[in-house]
JSON list of C-alpha atoms and ligand atoms in Angstrom, two decimals:
[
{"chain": "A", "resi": 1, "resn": "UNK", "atom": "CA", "xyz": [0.04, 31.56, -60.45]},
{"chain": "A", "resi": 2, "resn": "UNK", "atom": "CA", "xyz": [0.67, 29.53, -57.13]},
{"chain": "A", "resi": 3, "resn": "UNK", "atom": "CA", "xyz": [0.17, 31.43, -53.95]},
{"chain": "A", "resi": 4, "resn": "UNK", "atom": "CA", "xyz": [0.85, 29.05, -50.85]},
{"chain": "A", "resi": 5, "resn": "UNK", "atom": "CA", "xyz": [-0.03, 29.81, -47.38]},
{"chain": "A", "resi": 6, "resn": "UNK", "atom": "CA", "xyz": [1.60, 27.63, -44.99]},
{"chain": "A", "resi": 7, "resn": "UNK", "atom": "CA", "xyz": [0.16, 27.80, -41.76]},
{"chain": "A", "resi": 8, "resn": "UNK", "atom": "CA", "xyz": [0.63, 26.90, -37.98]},
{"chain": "A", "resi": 9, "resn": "UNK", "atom": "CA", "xyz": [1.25, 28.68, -34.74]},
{"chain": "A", "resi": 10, "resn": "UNK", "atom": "CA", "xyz": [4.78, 29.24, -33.61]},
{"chain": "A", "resi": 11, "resn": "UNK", "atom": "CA", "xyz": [7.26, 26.57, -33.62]},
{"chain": "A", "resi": 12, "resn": "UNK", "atom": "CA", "xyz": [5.01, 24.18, -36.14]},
{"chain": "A", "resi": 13, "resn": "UNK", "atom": "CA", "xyz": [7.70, 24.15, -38.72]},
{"chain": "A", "resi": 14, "resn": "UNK", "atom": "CA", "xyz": [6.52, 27.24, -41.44]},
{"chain": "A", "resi": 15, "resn": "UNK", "atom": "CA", "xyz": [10.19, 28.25, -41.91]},
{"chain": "A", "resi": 16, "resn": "UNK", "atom": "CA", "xyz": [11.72, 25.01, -42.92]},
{"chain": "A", "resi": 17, "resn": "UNK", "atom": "CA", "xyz": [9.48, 24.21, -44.52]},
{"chain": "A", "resi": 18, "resn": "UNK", "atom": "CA", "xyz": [8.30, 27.13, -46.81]},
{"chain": "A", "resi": 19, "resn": "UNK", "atom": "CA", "xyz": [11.90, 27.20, -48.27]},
{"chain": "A", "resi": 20, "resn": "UNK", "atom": "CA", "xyz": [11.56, 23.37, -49.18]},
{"chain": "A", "resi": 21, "resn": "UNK", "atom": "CA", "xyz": [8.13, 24.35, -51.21]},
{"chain": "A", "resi": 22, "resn": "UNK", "atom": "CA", "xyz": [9.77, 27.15, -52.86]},
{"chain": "A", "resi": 23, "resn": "UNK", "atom": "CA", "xyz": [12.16, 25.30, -54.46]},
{"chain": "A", "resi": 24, "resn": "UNK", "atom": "CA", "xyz": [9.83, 22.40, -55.19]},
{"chain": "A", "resi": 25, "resn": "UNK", "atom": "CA", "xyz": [6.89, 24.66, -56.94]},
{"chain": "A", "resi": 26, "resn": "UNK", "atom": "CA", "xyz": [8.95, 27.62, -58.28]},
{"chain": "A", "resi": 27, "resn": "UNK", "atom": "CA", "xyz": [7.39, 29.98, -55.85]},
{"chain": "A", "resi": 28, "resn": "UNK", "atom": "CA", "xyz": [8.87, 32.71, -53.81]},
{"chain": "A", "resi": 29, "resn": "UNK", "atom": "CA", "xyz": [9.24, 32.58, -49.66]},
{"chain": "A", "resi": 30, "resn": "UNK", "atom": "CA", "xyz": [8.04, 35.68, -48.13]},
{"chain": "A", "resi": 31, "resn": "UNK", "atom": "CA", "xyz": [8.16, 35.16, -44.37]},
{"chain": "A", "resi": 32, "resn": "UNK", "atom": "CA", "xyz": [7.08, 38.38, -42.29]},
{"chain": "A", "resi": 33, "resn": "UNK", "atom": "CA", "xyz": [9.03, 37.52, -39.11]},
{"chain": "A", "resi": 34, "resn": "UNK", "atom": "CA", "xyz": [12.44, 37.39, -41.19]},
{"chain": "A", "resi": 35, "resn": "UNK", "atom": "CA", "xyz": [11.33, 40.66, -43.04]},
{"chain": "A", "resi": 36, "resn": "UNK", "atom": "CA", "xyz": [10.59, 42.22, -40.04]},
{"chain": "A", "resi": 37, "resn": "UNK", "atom": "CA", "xyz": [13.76, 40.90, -38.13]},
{"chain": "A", "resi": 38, "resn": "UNK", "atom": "CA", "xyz": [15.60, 42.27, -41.06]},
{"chain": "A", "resi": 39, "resn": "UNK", "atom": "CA", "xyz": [14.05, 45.73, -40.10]},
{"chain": "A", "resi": 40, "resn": "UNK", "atom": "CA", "xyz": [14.92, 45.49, -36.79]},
{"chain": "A", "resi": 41, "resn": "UNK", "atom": "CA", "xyz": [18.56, 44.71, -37.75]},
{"chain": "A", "resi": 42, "resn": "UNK", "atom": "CA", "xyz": [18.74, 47.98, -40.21]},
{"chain": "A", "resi": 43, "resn": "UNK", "atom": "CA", "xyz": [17.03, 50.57, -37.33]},
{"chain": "A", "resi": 44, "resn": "UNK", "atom": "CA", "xyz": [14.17, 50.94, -39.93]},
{"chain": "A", "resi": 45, "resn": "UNK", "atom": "CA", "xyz": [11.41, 52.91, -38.70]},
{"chain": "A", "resi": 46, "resn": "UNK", "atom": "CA", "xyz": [9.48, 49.71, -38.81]},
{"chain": "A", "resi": 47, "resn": "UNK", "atom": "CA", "xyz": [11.85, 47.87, -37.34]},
{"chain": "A", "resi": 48, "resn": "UNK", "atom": "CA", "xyz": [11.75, 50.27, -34.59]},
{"chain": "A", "resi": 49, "resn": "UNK", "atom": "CA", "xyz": [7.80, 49.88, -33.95]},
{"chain": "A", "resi": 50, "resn": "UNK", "atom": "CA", "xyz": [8.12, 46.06, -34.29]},
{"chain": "A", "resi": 51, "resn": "UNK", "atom": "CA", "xyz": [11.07, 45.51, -32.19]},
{"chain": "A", "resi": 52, "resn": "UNK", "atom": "CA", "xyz": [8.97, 45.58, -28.66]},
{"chain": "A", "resi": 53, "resn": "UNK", "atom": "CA", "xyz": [5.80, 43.75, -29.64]},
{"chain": "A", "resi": 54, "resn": "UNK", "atom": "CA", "xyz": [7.61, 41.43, -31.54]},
{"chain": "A", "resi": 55, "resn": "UNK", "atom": "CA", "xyz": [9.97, 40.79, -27.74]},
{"chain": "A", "resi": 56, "resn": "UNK", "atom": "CA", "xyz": [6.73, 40.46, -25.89]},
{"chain": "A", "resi": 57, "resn": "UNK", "atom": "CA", "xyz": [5.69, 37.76, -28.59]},
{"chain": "A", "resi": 58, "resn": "UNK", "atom": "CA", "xyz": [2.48, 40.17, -29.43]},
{"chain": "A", "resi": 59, "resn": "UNK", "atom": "CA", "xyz": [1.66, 40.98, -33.25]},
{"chain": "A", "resi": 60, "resn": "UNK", "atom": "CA", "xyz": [2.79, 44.07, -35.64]},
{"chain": "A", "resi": 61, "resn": "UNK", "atom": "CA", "xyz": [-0.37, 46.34, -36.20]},
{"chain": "A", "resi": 62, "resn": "UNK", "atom": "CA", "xyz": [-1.97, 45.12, -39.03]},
{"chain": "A", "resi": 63, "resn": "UNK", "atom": "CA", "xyz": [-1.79, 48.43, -41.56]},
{"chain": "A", "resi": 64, "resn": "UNK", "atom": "CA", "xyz": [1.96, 47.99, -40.93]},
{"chain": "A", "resi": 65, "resn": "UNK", "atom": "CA", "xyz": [2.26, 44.24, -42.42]},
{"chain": "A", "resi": 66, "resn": "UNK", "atom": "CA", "xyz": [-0.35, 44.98, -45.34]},
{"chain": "A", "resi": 67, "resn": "UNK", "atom": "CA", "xyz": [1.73, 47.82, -45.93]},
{"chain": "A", "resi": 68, "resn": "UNK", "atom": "CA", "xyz": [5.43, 45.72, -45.91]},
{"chain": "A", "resi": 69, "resn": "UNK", "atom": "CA", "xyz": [3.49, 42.79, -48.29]},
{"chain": "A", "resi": 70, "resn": "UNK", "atom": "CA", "xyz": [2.11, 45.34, -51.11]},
{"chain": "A", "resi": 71, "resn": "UNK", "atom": "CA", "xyz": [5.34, 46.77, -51.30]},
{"chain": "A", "resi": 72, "resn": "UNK", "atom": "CA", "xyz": [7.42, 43.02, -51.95]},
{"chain": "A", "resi": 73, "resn": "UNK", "atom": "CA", "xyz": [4.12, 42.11, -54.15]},
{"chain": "A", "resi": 74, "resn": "UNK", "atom": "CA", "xyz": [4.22, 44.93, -56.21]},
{"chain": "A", "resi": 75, "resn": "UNK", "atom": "CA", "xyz": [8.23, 44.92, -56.23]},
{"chain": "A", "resi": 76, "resn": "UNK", "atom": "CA", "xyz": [8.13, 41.16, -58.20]},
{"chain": "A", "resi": 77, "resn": "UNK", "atom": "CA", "xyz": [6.00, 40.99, -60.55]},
{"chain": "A", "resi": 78, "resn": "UNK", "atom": "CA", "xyz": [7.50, 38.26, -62.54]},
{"chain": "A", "resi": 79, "resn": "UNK", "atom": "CA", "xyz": [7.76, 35.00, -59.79]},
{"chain": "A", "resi": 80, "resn": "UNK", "atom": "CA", "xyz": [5.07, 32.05, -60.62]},
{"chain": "A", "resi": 81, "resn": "UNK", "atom": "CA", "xyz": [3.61, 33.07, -57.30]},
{"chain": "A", "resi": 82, "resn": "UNK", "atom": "CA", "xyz": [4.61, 33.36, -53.38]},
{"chain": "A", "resi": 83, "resn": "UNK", "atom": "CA", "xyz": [5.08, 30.92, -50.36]},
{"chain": "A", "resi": 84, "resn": "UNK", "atom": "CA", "xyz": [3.83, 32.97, -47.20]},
{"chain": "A", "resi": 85, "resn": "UNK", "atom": "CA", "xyz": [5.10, 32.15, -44.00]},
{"chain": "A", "resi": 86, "resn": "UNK", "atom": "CA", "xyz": [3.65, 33.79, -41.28]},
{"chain": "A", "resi": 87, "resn": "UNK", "atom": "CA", "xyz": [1.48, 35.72, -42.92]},
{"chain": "A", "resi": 88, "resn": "UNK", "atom": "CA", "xyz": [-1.97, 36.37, -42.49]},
{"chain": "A", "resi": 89, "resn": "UNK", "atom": "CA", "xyz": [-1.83, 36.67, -38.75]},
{"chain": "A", "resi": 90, "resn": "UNK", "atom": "CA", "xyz": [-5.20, 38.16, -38.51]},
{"chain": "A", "resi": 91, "resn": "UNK", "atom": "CA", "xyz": [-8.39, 37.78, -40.37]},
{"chain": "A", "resi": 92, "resn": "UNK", "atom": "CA", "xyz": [-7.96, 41.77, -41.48]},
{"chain": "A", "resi": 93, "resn": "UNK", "atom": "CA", "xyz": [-4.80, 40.69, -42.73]},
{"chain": "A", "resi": 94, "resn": "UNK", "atom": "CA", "xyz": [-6.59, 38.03, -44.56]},
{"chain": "A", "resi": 95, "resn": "UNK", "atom": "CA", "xyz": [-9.06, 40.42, -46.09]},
{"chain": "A", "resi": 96, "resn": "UNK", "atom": "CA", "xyz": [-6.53, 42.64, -47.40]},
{"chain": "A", "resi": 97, "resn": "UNK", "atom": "CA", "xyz": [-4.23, 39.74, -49.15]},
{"chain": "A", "resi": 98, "resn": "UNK", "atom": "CA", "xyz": [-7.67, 38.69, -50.96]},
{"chain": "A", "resi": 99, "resn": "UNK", "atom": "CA", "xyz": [-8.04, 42.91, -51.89]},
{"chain": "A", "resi": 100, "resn": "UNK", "atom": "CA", "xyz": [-4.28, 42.57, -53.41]},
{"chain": "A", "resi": 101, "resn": "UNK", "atom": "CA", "xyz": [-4.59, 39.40, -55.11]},
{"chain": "A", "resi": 102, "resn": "UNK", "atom": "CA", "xyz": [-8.02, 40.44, -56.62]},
{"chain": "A", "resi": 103, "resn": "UNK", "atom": "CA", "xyz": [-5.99, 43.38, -58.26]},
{"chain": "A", "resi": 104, "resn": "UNK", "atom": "CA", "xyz": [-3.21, 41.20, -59.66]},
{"chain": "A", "resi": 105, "resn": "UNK", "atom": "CA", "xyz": [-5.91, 38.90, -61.24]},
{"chain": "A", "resi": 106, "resn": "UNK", "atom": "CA", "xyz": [-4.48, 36.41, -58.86]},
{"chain": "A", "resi": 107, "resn": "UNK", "atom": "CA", "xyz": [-5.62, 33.97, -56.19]},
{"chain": "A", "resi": 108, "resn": "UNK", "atom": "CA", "xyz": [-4.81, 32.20, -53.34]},
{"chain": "A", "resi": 109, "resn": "UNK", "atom": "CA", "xyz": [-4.24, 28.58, -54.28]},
{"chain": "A", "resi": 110, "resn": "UNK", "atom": "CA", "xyz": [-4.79, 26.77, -50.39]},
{"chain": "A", "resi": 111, "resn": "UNK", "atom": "CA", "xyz": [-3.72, 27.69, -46.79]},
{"chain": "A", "resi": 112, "resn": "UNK", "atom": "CA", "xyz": [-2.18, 24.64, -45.47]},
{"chain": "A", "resi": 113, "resn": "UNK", "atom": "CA", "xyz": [-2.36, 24.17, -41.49]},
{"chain": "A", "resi": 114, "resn": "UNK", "atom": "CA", "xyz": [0.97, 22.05, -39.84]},
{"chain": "A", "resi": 115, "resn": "UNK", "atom": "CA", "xyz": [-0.38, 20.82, -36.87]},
{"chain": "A", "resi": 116, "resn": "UNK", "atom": "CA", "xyz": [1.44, 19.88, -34.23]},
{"chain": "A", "resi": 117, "resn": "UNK", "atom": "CA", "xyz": [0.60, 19.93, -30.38]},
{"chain": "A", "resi": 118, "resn": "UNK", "atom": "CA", "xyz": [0.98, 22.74, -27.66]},
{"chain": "A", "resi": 119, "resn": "UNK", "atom": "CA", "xyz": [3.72, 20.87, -25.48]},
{"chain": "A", "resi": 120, "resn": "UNK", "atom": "CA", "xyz": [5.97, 19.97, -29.07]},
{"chain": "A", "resi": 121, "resn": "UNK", "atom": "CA", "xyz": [6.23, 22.88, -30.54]},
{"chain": "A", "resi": 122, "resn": "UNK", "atom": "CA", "xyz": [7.30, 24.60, -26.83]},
{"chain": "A", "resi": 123, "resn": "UNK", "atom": "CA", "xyz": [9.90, 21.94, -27.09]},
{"chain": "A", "resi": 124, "resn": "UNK", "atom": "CA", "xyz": [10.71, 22.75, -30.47]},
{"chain": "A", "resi": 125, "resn": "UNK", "atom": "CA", "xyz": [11.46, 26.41, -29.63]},
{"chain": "A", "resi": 126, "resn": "UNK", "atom": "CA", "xyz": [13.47, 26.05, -26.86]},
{"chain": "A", "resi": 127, "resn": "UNK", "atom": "CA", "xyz": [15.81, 24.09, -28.50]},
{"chain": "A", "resi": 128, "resn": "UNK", "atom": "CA", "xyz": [15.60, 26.55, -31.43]},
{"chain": "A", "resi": 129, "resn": "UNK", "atom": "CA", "xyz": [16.49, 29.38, -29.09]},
{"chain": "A", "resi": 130, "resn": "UNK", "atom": "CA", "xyz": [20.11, 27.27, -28.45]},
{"chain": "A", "resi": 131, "resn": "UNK", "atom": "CA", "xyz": [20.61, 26.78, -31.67]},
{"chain": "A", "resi": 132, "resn": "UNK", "atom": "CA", "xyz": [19.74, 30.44, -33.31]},
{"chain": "A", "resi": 133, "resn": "UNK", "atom": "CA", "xyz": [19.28, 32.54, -30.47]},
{"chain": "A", "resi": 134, "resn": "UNK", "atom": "CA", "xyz": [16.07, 34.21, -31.36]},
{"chain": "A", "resi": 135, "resn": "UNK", "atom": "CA", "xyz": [15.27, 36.51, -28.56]},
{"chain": "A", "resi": 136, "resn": "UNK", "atom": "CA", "xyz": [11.37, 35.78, -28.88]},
{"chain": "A", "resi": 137, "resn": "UNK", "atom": "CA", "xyz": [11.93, 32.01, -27.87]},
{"chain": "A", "resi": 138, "resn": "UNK", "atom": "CA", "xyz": [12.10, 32.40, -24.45]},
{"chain": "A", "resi": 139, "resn": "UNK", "atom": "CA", "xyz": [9.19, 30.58, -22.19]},
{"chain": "A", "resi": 140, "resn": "UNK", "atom": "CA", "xyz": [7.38, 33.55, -21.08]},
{"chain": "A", "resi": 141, "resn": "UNK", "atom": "CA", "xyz": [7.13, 35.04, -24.59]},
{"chain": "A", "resi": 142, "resn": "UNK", "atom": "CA", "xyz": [6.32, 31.36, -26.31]},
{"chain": "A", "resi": 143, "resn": "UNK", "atom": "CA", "xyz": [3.47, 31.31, -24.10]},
{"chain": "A", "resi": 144, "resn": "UNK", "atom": "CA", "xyz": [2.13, 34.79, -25.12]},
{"chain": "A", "resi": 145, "resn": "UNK", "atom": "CA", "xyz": [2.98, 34.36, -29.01]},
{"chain": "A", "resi": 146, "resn": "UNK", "atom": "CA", "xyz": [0.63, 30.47, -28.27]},
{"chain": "A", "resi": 147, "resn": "UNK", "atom": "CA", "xyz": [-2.00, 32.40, -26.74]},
{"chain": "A", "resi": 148, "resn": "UNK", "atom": "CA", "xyz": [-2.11, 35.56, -29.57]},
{"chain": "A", "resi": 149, "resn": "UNK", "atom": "CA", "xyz": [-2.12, 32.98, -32.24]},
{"chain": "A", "resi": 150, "resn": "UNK", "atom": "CA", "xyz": [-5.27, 31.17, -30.38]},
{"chain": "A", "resi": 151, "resn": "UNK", "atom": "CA", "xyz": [-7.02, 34.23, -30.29]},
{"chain": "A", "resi": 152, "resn": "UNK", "atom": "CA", "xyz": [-5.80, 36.01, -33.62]},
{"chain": "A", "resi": 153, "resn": "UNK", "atom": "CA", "xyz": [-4.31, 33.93, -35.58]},
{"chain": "A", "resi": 154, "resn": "UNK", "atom": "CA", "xyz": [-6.41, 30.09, -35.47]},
{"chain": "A", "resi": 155, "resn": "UNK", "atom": "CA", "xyz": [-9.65, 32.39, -36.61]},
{"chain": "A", "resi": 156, "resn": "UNK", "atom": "CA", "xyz": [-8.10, 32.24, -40.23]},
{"chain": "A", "resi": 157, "resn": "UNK", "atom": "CA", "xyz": [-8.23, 28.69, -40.74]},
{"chain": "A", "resi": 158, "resn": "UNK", "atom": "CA", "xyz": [-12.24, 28.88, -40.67]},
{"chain": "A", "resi": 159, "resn": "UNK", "atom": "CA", "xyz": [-11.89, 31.96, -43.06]},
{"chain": "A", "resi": 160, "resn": "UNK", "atom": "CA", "xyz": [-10.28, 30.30, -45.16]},
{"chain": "A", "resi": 161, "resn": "UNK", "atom": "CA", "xyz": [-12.01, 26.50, -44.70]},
{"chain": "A", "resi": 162, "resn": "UNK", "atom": "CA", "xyz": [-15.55, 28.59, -45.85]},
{"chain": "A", "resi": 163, "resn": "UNK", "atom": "CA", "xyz": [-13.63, 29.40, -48.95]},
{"chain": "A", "resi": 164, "resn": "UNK", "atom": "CA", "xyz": [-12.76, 25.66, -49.32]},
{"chain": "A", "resi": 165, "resn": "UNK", "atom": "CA", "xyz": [-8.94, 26.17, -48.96]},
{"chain": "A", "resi": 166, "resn": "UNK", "atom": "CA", "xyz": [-8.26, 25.20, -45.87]},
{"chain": "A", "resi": 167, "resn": "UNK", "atom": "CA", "xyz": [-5.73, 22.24, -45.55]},
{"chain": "A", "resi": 168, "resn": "UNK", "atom": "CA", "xyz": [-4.62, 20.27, -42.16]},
{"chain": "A", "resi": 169, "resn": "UNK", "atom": "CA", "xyz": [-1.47, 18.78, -42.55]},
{"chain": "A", "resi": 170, "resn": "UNK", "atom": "CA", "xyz": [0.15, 16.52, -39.54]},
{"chain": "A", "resi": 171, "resn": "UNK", "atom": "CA", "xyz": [3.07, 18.74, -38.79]},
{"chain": "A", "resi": 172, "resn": "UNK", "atom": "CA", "xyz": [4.83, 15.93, -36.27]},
{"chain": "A", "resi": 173, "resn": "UNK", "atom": "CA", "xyz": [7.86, 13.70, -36.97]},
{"chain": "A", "resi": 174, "resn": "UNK", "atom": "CA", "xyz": [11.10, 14.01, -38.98]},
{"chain": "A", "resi": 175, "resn": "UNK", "atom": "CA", "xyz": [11.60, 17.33, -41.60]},
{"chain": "A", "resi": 176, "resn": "UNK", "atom": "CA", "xyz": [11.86, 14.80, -44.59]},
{"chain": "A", "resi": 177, "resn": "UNK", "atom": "CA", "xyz": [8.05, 13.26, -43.27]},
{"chain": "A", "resi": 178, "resn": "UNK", "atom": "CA", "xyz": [6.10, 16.60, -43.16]},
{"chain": "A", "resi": 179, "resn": "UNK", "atom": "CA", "xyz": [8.09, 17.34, -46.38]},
{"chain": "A", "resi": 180, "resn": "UNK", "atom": "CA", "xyz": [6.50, 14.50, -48.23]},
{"chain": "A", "resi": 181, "resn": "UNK", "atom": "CA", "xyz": [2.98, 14.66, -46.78]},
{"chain": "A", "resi": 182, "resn": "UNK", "atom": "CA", "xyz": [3.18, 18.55, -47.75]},
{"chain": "A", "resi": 183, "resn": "UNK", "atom": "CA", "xyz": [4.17, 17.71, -51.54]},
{"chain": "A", "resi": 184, "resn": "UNK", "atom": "CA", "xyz": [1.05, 15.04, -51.38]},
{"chain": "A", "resi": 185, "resn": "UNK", "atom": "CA", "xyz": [-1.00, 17.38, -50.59]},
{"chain": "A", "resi": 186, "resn": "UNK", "atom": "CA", "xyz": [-0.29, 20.21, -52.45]},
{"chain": "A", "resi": 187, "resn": "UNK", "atom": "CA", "xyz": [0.83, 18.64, -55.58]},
{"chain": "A", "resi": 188, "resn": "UNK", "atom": "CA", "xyz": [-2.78, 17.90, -56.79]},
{"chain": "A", "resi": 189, "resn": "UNK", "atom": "CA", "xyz": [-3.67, 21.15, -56.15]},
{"chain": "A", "resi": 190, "resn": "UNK", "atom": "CA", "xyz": [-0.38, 22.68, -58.70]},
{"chain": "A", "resi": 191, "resn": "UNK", "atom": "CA", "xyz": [-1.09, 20.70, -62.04]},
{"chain": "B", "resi": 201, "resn": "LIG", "atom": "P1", "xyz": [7.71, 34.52, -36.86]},
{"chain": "B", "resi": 201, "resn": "LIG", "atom": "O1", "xyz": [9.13, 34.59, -37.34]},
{"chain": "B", "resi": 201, "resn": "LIG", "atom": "O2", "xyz": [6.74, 34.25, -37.97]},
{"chain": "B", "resi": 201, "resn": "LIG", "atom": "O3", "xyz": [7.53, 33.62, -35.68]},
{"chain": "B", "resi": 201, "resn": "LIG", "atom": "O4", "xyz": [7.34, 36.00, -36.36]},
{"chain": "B", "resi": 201, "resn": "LIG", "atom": "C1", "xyz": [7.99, 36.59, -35.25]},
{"chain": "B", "resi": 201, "resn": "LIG", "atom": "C2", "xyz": [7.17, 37.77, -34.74]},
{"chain": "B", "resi": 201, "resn": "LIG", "atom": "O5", "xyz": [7.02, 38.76, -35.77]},
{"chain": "B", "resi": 201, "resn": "LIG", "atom": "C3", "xyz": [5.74, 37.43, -34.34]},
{"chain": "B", "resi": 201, "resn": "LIG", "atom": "O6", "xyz": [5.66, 36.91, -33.02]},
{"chain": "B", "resi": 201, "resn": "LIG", "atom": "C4", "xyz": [5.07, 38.80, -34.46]},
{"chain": "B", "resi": 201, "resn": "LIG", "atom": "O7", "xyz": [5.40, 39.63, -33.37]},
{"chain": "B", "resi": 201, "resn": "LIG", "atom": "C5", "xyz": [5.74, 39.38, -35.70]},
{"chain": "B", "resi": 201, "resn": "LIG", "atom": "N1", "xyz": [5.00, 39.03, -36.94]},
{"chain": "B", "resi": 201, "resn": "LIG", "atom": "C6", "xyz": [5.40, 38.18, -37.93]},
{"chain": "B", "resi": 201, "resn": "LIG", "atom": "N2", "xyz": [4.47, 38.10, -38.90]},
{"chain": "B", "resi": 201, "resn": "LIG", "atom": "C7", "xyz": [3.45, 38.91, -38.52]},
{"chain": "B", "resi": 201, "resn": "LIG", "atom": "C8", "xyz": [2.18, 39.24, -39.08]},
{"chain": "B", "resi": 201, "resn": "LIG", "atom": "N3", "xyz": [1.77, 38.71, -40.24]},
{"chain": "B", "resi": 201, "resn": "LIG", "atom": "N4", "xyz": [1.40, 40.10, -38.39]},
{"chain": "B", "resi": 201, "resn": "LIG", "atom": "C9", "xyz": [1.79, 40.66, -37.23]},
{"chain": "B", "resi": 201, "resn": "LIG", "atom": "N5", "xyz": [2.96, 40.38, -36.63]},
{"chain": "B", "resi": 201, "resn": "LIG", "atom": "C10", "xyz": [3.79, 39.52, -37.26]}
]
């Protein structure tokens, strides 16, 4: 099994580009800010409890998440393995993903990190927001989701680097670029 964790704080690129390394390794995209949107959408209970942290850009307690990922985990057992976007946002997350792969005899194969810098990927969202409309990519919330993912999220890329899966990928210039230096780097790490 493949299990991909791309990587990166808001705006960096994760969405395009899980979809791309889905198709390329056979893998399945799980991204927990569509999931969740979708919750919103259907006036889930979730999607209730997420709908106001998720507008102020802040993060969906973690027992919620864990809870959302064992359930689409358990629910396909037969995929070659998962692309996550998005998720672990914190290093409990983290924990618990290593608890569920240990009891599917299954691993995490590398986190890979896009990195791009602050005043880019601000640029990038805003002109995301005309194109999809997200309400989340407004200024005042891009700055707090920034800030969360300095304090919460960045923390998992040393997790992770102690493990000796931690991956920096240059997340600037064209889609097709980041494509190709993602497939370098992750190809030796899928034969
Ligand atoms: P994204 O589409 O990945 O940018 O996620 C949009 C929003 O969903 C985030 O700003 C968080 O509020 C929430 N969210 C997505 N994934 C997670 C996660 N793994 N843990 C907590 N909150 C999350």
């Amino acid at each position: 099994m493949t299990n991909i964790l791309l990587f990166g704080p808001p705006g960096s690129g994760k969405g395009t580009q899980s979809t791309l390394l889905a198709q390329r390794y056979y893998l399945m995209p799980i991204s927990t800010g569509e999931l969740l949107r979708k919750e919103i959408k259907q006036e889930t209970s979730l999607g209730m409890q997420a709908k106001a942290l998720i507008e102020r850009g802040q993060l969906v307690p973690d027992h919620l998440i864990v809870a959302m990922m064992e359930e689409i985990i358990e629910a396909h057992p037969e995929v070659n393995g998962f692309v996550f976007d998005g998720f672990p946002r914190t290093v409990t997350q983290a924990e618990a993903l290593d608890d569920m792969m240990r009891r599917h005899n299954d691993h995490i194969t590398a986190l890979i990190e896009l990195v791009v810098p602050d005043d880019m990927l601000i640029e990038r969202l805003l002109k995301r927001r005309e194109l999809e409309g997200r309400s989340d990519d407004n200024l005042e919330t891009i700055n707090n989701r920034l800030e969360v993912y300095r304090q919460q999220t960045a923390p998992i890329a040393t997790y992770y680097q102690q493990k000796g899966l931690h991956h920096p990928v240059n997340g600037t210039g064209t889609i097709e670029e980041v494509t190709r230096r993602l497939y370098d780097t992750i190809d030796p790490l899928c034969r």
